[in-house]
Amino acid sequence: GIQVEQSPPDLILQEGANSTLRCNFSDSVNNLQWFHQNPWGQLINLFYIPSGTKQNGRLSATTVATERYSLLYISSSQTTDSGVYFCADSRGKLIFGQGTELSVKP
Amino acid sequence: ETGVTQSPTHLIKTRGQQVTLRCSSQSGHNTVSWYQQALGQGPQFIFQYYREEENGRGNFPPRFSGLQFPNYSSELNVNALELDDSALYLCASSLGGTANTEAFFGQGTRLTVV
């Protein structure tokens, strides 16, 4: 089955910094979702982005399905951005990466 | 629009016992998928229910079973609990079975087996 690799596994930022999280796939991307897992465990939908670029406030995402990757950009990071970010590809079921744990320091 | 809700939020069980977790799907959604998330890992697919039928299963033993009801809510049952079953169990709601539409998650049930 498809393998999903996220990088970096951990990231520490100062408040206000920008960051890029990456998701690589072993096969072409089908229907990609990005999630933020809050400290209580809930997965919050960030983007549903099979291809192209979308923006929502300080966050944006780009998926290049044919080149098997997706990027999540976080600009002007805030402490509330801390948590684990997951990408997942949908193939009848969601196949998740191992996540990127982001810590934003004040 | 009602979001995905799961109950209970936390649960402690003894090895060998049985547990039932519940999920109410988002309004208008007919598909429920269950995932197990061990500490420090990404969620792993357990199974999916679409229109009250199991519609795909991950690599989990038969003691993990489920149901979907006519209102599209769902239960996850785990028999003969093992210590390794301790995890966060997540329910996702979507539309259209394997049509790969956007999925929305509940807040999860944290199960501890002692």
XYZ file of C-alpha atoms in Angstrom:
220
model
C 0.000 0.000 0.000
C 0.913 3.639 -0.214
C 3.508 4.957 2.246
C 3.279 8.464 3.660
C 6.374 10.179 5.008
C 6.255 13.484 6.862
C 9.141 15.817 7.557
C 10.482 17.112 9.766
C 9.323 14.854 12.615
C 9.801 17.673 15.136
C 10.029 21.434 14.793
C 10.603 24.153 17.369
C 9.889 27.757 16.369
C 9.865 31.161 17.968
C 6.541 32.941 17.796
C 6.317 34.914 14.559
C 8.495 32.574 12.506
C 7.392 30.838 9.318
C 7.597 27.120 8.615
C 7.036 24.531 5.919
C 5.901 20.989 6.627
C 6.235 18.357 3.939
C 4.413 15.172 3.082
C 5.854 12.683 0.575
C 3.937 9.761 -0.891
C 5.154 6.520 -2.422
C 2.417 6.722 -5.062
C 0.474 9.499 -6.761
C -1.757 11.445 -4.396
C -5.461 10.689 -4.439
C -7.341 13.045 -2.097
C -5.104 14.708 0.455
C -6.134 16.127 3.809
C -4.096 18.078 6.356
C -5.056 17.937 10.019
C -3.946 19.584 13.244
C -4.275 17.398 16.310
C -5.028 19.493 19.376
C -3.720 18.627 22.867
C -6.961 16.798 23.628
C -6.511 14.504 20.634
C -9.104 15.817 18.216
C -8.090 16.023 14.569
C -9.051 19.423 13.207
C -9.446 19.707 9.431
C -7.089 22.238 7.901
C -7.270 21.522 4.184
C -8.846 19.088 1.764
C -6.512 19.557 -1.173
C -6.253 16.851 -3.854
C -4.226 19.236 -5.992
C -3.309 22.893 -6.360
C -2.980 25.552 -3.680
C -5.377 26.734 -0.999
C -5.043 29.418 1.649
C -6.847 29.957 4.925
C -5.561 32.890 6.924
C -1.950 32.289 7.993
C -2.017 28.741 6.636
C -1.710 27.599 3.064
C -1.191 24.252 1.394
C 0.033 23.047 -1.971
C -0.352 19.553 -3.402
C 1.455 18.349 -6.516
C -0.249 15.004 -7.011
C 1.844 13.824 -9.948
C 5.086 14.525 -8.042
C 3.706 12.826 -4.933
C 4.064 15.559 -2.338
C 2.182 18.181 -0.413
C 3.395 21.183 1.589
C 1.785 23.015 4.492
C 2.961 26.562 5.117
C 2.461 28.286 8.443
C 3.276 31.964 8.503
C 3.711 34.229 11.550
C 3.354 31.248 13.861
C 1.548 31.582 17.185
C 1.744 29.475 20.347
C -1.718 28.136 19.559
C -0.274 26.543 16.406
C 1.568 24.048 18.619
C 0.548 20.422 18.270
C 0.916 17.593 15.805
C 0.220 18.051 12.104
C -0.813 15.090 10.008
C -1.279 14.620 6.311
C -3.381 11.739 5.047
C -4.312 10.395 1.646
C -7.757 8.975 1.084
C -8.002 5.639 -0.701
C -11.308 4.453 0.666
C -9.646 4.952 4.026
C -7.257 7.604 5.265
C -3.596 6.647 5.271
C -1.708 8.866 7.669
C 1.876 9.906 7.995
C 3.639 9.795 11.373
C 3.065 13.485 11.939
C 5.160 16.582 12.553
C 5.196 17.788 16.158
C 5.361 21.582 16.184
C 6.211 23.581 19.258
C 5.930 27.381 19.055
C 7.701 29.229 21.880
C 6.637 32.717 23.040
C -25.018 21.278 11.304
C -24.080 18.757 14.007
C -20.444 17.659 14.158
C -19.055 14.213 14.934
C -19.436 13.218 18.573
C -17.890 10.296 20.411
C -18.602 8.781 23.805
C -17.216 8.258 26.292
C -14.204 10.578 26.208
C -12.143 8.479 28.595
C -12.410 4.880 29.713
C -10.398 2.527 31.902
C -10.893 -1.219 31.484
C -9.243 -4.354 32.810
C -7.463 -6.823 30.533
C -9.904 -9.448 29.257
C -12.950 -7.202 29.505
C -15.084 -5.974 26.622
C -15.689 -2.341 25.632
C -18.126 -0.467 23.393
C -17.317 2.944 21.969
C -19.916 5.112 20.257
C -19.902 7.641 17.443
C -22.561 9.917 16.009
C -21.808 10.954 12.456
C -22.077 14.458 11.103
C -25.485 15.449 9.796
C -25.891 14.283 6.182
C -23.008 11.800 6.306
C -23.599 8.069 5.702
C -20.106 6.683 6.268
C -18.255 6.115 9.526
C -14.640 4.981 9.809
C -12.786 4.004 12.975
C -9.094 4.556 13.662
C -6.740 3.547 16.453
C -3.950 5.929 17.400
C -1.182 4.661 19.646
C 0.981 7.188 21.482
C 3.370 8.978 19.127
C 1.925 7.351 15.998
C -0.426 8.327 13.219
C -3.969 6.913 13.276
C -4.392 3.404 11.850
C -7.561 2.364 9.996
C -9.661 -0.259 11.784
C -12.751 -0.480 9.563
C -15.416 1.502 7.767
C -19.202 1.251 7.737
C -21.294 2.502 4.843
C -25.080 2.215 4.841
C -24.948 -0.252 7.761
C -22.487 -2.642 6.070
C -18.777 -3.108 6.753
C -17.037 -1.538 3.777
C -13.345 -2.201 4.309
C -11.174 -3.398 7.157
C -7.618 -2.770 8.234
C -5.173 -5.181 9.832
C -7.031 -5.721 13.098
C -8.131 -9.041 14.628
C -11.790 -10.186 14.653
C -12.178 -9.204 18.299
C -12.523 -5.683 16.901
C -16.053 -5.487 15.531
C -18.549 -2.796 14.718
C -22.060 -1.803 13.845
C -23.731 1.013 12.003
C -27.328 1.956 12.740
C -30.032 3.291 10.388
C -29.305 6.852 11.586
C -25.636 6.214 10.543
C -24.283 6.332 14.078
C -21.806 3.574 14.852
C -20.292 1.441 17.585
C -16.854 -0.075 17.915
C -16.689 -3.180 20.100
C -13.472 -4.713 21.348
C -13.561 -8.090 23.089
C -10.912 -9.720 25.270
C -9.060 -6.455 25.825
C -5.272 -6.556 25.799
C -2.841 -4.033 27.253
C -1.801 -3.041 23.704
C -5.364 -1.939 22.981
C -4.675 1.145 25.097
C -4.918 3.989 22.593
C -6.950 6.913 21.338
C -9.867 5.687 19.220
C -11.046 8.133 16.593
C -14.220 8.086 14.579
C -14.452 9.835 11.205
C -17.605 10.763 9.347
C -17.840 11.239 5.588
C -20.175 10.880 2.654
C -20.244 8.183 0.034
C -18.353 5.105 1.244
C -15.084 4.808 -0.619
C -15.744 7.913 -2.711
C -12.795 9.561 -0.949
C -14.648 12.640 0.183
C -13.481 14.851 3.020
C -13.601 13.179 6.438
C -14.332 14.880 9.751
C -13.282 13.499 13.113
C -14.777 13.354 16.558
C -12.832 14.262 19.683
C -11.825 10.647 20.310
C -12.130 8.139 23.134
C -9.009 7.526 25.176
C -9.014 3.874 26.288
C -6.657 2.621 28.973
C -6.407 -1.119 29.584
C -4.863 -2.117 32.916
